[in-house]
PDB file of C-alpha atoms in Angstrom:
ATOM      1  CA  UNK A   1     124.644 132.696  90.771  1.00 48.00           C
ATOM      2  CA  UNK A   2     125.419 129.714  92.579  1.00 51.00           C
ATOM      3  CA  UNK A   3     127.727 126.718  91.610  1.00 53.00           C
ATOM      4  CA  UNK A   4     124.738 123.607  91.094  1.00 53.00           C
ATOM      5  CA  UNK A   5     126.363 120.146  92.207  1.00 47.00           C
ATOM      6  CA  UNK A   6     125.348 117.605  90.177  1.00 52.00           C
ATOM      7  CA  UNK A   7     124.993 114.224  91.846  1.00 67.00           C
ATOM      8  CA  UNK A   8     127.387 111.191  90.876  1.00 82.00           C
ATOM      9  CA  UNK A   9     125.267 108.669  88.890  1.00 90.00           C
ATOM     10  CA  UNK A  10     126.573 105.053  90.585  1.00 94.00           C
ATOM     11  CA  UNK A  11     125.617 101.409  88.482  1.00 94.00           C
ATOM     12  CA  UNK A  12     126.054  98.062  89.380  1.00 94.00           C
ATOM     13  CA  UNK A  13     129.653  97.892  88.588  1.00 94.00           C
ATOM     14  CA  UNK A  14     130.397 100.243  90.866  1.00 94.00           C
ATOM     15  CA  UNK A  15     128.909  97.667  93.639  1.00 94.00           C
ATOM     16  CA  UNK A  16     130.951  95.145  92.306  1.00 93.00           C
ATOM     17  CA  UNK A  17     134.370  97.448  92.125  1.00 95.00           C
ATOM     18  CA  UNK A  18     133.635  98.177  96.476  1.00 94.00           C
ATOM     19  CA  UNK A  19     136.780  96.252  98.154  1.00 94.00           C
ATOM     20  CA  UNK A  20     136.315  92.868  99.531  1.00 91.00           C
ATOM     21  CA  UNK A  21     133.974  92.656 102.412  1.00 88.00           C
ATOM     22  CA  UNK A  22     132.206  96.002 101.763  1.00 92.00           C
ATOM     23  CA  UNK A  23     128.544  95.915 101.075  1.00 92.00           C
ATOM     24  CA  UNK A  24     126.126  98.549  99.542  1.00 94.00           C
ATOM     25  CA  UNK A  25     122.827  98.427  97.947  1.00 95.00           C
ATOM     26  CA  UNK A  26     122.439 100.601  94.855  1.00 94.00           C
ATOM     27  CA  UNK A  27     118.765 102.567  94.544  1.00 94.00           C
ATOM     28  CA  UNK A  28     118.329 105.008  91.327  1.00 93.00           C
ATOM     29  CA  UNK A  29     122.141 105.268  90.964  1.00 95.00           C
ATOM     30  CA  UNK A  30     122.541 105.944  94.652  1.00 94.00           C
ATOM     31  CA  UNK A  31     124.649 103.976  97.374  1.00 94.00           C
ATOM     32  CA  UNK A  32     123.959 103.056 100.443  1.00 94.00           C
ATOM     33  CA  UNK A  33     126.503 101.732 102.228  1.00 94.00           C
ATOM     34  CA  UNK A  34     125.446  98.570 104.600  1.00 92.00           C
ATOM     35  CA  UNK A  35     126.669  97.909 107.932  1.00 90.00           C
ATOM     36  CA  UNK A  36     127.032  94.826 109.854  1.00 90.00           C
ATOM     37  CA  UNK A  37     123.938  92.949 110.918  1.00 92.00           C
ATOM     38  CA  UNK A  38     123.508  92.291 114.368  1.00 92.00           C
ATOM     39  CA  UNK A  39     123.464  88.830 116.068  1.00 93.00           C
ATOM     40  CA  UNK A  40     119.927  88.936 117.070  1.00 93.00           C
ATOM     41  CA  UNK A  41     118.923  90.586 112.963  1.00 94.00           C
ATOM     42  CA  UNK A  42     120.729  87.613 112.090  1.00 95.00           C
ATOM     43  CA  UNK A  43     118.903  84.903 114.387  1.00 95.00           C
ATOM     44  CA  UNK A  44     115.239  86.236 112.791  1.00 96.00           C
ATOM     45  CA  UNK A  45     116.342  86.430 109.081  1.00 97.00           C
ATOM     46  CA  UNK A  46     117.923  82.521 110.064  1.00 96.00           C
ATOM     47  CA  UNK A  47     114.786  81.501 111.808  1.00 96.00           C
ATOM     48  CA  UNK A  48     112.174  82.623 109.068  1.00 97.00           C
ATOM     49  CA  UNK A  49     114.397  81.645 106.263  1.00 97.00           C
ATOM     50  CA  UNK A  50     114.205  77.741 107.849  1.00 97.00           C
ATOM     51  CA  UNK A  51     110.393  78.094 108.046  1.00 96.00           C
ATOM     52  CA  UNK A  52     109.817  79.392 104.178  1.00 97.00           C
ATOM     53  CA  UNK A  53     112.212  76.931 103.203  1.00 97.00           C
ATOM     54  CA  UNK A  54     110.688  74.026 105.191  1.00 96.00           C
ATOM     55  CA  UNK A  55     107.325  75.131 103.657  1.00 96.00           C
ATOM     56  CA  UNK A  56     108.731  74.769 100.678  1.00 96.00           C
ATOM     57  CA  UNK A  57     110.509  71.414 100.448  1.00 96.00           C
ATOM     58  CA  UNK A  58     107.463  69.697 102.416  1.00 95.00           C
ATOM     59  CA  UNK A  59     104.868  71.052  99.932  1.00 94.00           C
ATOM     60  CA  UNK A  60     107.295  69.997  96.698  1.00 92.00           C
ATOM     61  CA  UNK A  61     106.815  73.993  96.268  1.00 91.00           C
ATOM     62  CA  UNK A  62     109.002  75.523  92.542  1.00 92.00           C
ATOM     63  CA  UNK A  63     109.761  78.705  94.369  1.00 96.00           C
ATOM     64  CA  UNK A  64     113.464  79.233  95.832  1.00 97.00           C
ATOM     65  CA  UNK A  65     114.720  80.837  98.904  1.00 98.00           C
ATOM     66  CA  UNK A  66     117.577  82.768  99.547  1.00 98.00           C
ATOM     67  CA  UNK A  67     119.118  84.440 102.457  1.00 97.00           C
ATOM     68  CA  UNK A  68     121.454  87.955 102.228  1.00 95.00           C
ATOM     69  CA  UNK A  69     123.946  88.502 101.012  1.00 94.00           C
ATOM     70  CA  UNK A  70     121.904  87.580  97.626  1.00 96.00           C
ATOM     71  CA  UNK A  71     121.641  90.098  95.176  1.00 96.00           C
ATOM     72  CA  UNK A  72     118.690  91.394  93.042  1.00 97.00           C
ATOM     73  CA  UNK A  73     118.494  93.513  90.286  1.00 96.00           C
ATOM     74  CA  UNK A  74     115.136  94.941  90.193  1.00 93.00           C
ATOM     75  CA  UNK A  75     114.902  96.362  86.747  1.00 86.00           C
ATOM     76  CA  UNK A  76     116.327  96.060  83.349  1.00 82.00           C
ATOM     77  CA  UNK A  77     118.815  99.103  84.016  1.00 86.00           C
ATOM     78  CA  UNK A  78     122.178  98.845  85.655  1.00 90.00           C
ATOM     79  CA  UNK A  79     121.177 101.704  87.848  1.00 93.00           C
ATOM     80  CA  UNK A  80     119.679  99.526  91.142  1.00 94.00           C
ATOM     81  CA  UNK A  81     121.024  96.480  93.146  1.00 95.00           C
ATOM     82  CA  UNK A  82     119.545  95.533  96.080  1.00 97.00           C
ATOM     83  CA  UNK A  83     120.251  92.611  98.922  1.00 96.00           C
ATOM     84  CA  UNK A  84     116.922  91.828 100.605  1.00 98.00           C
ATOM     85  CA  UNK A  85     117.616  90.156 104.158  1.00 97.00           C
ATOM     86  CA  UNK A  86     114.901  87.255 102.439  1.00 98.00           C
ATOM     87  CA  UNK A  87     114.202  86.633  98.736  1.00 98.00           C
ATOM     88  CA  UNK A  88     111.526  84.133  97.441  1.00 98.00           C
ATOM     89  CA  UNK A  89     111.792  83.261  93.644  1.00 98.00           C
ATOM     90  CA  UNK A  90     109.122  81.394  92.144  1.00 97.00           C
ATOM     91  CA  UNK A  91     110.011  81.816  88.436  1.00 97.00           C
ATOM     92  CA  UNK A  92     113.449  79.917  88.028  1.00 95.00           C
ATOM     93  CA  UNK A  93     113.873  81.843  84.710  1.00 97.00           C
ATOM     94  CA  UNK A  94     115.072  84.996  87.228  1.00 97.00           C
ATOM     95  CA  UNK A  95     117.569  83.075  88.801  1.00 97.00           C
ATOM     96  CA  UNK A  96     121.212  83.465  87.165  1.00 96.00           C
ATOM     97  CA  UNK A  97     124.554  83.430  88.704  1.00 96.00           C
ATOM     98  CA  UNK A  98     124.537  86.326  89.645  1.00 94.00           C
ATOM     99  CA  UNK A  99     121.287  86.456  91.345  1.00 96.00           C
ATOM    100  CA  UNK A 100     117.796  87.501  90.812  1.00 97.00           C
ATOM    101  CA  UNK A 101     116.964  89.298  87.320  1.00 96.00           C
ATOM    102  CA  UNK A 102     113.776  91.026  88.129  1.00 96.00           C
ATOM    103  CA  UNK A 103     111.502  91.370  90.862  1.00 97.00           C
ATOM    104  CA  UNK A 104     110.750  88.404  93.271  1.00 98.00           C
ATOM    105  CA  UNK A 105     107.811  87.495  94.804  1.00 97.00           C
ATOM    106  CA  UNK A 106     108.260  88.166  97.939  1.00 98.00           C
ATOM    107  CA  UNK A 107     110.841  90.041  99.840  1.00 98.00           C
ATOM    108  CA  UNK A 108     111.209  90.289 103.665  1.00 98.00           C
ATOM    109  CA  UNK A 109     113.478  92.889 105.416  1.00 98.00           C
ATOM    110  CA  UNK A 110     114.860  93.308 109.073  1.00 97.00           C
ATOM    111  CA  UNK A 111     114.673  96.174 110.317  1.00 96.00           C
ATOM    112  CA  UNK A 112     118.287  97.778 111.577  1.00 91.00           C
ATOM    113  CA  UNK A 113     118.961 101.449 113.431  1.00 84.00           C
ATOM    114  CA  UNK A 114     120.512 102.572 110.079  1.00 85.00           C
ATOM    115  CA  UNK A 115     117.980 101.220 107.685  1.00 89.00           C
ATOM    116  CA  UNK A 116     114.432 102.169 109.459  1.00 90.00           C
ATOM    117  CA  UNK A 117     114.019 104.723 106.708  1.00 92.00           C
ATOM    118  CA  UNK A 118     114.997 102.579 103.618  1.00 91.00           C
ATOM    119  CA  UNK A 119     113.153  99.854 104.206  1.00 94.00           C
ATOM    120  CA  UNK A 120     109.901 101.776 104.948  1.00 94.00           C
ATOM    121  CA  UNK A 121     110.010 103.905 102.719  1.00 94.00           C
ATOM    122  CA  UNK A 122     112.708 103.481 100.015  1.00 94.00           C
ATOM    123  CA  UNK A 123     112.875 100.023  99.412  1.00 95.00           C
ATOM    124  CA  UNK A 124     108.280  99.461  99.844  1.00 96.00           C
ATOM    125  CA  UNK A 125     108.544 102.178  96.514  1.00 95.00           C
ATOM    126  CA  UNK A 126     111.082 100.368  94.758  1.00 95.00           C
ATOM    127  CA  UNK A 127     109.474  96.907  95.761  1.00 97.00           C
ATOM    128  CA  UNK A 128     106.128  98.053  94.685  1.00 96.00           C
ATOM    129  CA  UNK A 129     107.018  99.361  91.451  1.00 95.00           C
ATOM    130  CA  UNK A 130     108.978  96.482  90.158  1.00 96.00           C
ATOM    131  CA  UNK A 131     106.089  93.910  90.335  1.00 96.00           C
ATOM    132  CA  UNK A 132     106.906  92.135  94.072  1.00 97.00           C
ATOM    133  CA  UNK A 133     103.736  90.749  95.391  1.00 97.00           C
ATOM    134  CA  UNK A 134     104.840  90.618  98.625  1.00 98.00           C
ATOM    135  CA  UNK A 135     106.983  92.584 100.962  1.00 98.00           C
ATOM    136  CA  UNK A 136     107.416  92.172 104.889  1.00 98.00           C
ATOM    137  CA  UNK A 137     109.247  94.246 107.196  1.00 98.00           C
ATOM    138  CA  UNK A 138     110.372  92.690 110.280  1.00 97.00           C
ATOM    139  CA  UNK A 139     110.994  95.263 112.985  1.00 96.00           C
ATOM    140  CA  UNK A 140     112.580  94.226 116.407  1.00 95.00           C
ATOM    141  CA  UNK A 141     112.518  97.369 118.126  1.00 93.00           C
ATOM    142  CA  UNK A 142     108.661  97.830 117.910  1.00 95.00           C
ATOM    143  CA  UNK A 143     108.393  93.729 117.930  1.00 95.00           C
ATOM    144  CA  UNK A 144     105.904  94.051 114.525  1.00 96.00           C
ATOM    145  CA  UNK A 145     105.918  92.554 111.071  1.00 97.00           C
ATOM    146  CA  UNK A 146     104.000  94.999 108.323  1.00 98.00           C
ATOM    147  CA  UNK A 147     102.706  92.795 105.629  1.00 98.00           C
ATOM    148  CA  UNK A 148     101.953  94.504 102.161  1.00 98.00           C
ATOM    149  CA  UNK A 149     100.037  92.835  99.760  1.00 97.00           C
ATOM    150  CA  UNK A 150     100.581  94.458  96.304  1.00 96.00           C
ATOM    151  CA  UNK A 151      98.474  92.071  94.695  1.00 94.00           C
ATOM    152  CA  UNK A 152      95.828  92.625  96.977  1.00 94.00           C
ATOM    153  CA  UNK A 153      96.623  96.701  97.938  1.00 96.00           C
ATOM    154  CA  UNK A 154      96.567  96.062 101.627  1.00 96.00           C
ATOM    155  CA  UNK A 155      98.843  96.295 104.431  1.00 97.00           C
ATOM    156  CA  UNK A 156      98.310  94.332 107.731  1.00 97.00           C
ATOM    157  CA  UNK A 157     100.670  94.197 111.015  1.00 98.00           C
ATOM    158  CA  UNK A 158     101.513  91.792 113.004  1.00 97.00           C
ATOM    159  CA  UNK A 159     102.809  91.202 116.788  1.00 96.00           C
ATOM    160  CA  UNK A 160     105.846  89.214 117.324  1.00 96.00           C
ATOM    161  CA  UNK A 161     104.965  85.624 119.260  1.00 94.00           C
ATOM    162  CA  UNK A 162     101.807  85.348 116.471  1.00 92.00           C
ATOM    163  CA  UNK A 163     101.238  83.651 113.405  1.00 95.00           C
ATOM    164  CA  UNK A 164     101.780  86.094 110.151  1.00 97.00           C
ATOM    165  CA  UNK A 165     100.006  84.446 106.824  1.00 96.00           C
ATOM    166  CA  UNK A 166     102.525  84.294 103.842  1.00 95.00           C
ATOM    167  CA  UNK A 167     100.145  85.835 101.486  1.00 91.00           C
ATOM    168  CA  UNK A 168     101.461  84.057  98.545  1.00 90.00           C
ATOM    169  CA  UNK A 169     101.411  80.496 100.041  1.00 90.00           C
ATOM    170  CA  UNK A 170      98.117  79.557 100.850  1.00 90.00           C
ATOM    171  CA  UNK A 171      97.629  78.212 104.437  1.00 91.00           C
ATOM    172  CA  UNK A 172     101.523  79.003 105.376  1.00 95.00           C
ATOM    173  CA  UNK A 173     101.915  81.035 108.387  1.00 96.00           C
ATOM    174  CA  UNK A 174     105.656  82.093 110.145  1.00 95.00           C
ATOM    175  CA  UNK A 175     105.832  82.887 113.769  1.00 94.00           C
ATOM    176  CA  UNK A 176     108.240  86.000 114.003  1.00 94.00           C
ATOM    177  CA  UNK A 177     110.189  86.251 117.319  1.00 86.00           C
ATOM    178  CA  UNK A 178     112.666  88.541 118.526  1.00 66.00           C
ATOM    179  CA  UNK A 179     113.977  85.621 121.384  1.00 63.00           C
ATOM    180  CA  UNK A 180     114.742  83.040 118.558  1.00 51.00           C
TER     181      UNK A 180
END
């Protein structure tokens, strides 16, 4: 009979513990280590952060937007920490020093080499489950944006250069493009 391994069990002061400059994301007591975003990842998460935010301030909006590194801790257990390239909070009561308590409303992603797999597949779960109405990912390789709708069950895509409707902002549309 063989030996069974049984799998280390991480929480969310384990993330905290990693040494200075180290990043991970936490899923089901898992970690996944982060690497480095690229200059270009960086130049679309900058770019559509300005336009949500813009939206926001000119339309005296109560939600909040926050760029990574921002962390959110998607349920009530200590067991998953994540740091969405884009958060939008629209109930301030979430909102703590330490980040996000709960799901927010709507989460956008950039896709990197590494993290194709989590934020397809991993991460839409996880969003899904813990109440996010809205969840984009942004891929530069196959110059798309997928837009799911939880509140409405649907999932759309997008071309880069076009106009993507923020589903939870009525009338608010980003252009995504990979040649900010």
């Amino acid at each position: 009979m063989g030996a069974i391994r049984k799998e280390e069990m991480y929480t969310t002061e384990d993330i905290y513990a990693l040494p200075e400059g180290e990043r991970a994301e936490l899923i089901d007591g898992q970690i996944f280590y982060m690497t480095p975003p690229t200059t270009n990842h960086q130049r679309l998460v900058s770019d559509m952060h300005y336009q949500i935010k813009d939206f926001i301030r000119k339309n005296n909006g109560q939600c909040e937007v926050f760029p990574a590194p921002f962390a959110v801790f998607l349920n009530e257990d200590d067991r998953t920490y994540v740091e969405p390239d884009i958060s939008v909070i629209c109930d301030g009561e979430k909102l703590t020093d330490r980040g996000c308590q709960g799901a927010p409303d709507w989460i956008v992603e950039v896709v990197s080499p590494g993290s194709r797999q989590m934020d397809y597949y991993k991460k839409l779960f996880k969003y899904r489950t813990a109440g996010v109405r809205e969840y984009w990912v942004v891929d530069p390789d196959r110059r798309t944006v997928t837009v799911y709708n939880f509140e409405r069950d649907t999932m759309e895509e997008y071309p880069f250069g076009g106009e993507v409707p923020a589903g939870i902002y009525k009338g608010f549309y980003i252009t995504v493009d990979a040649c900010v």
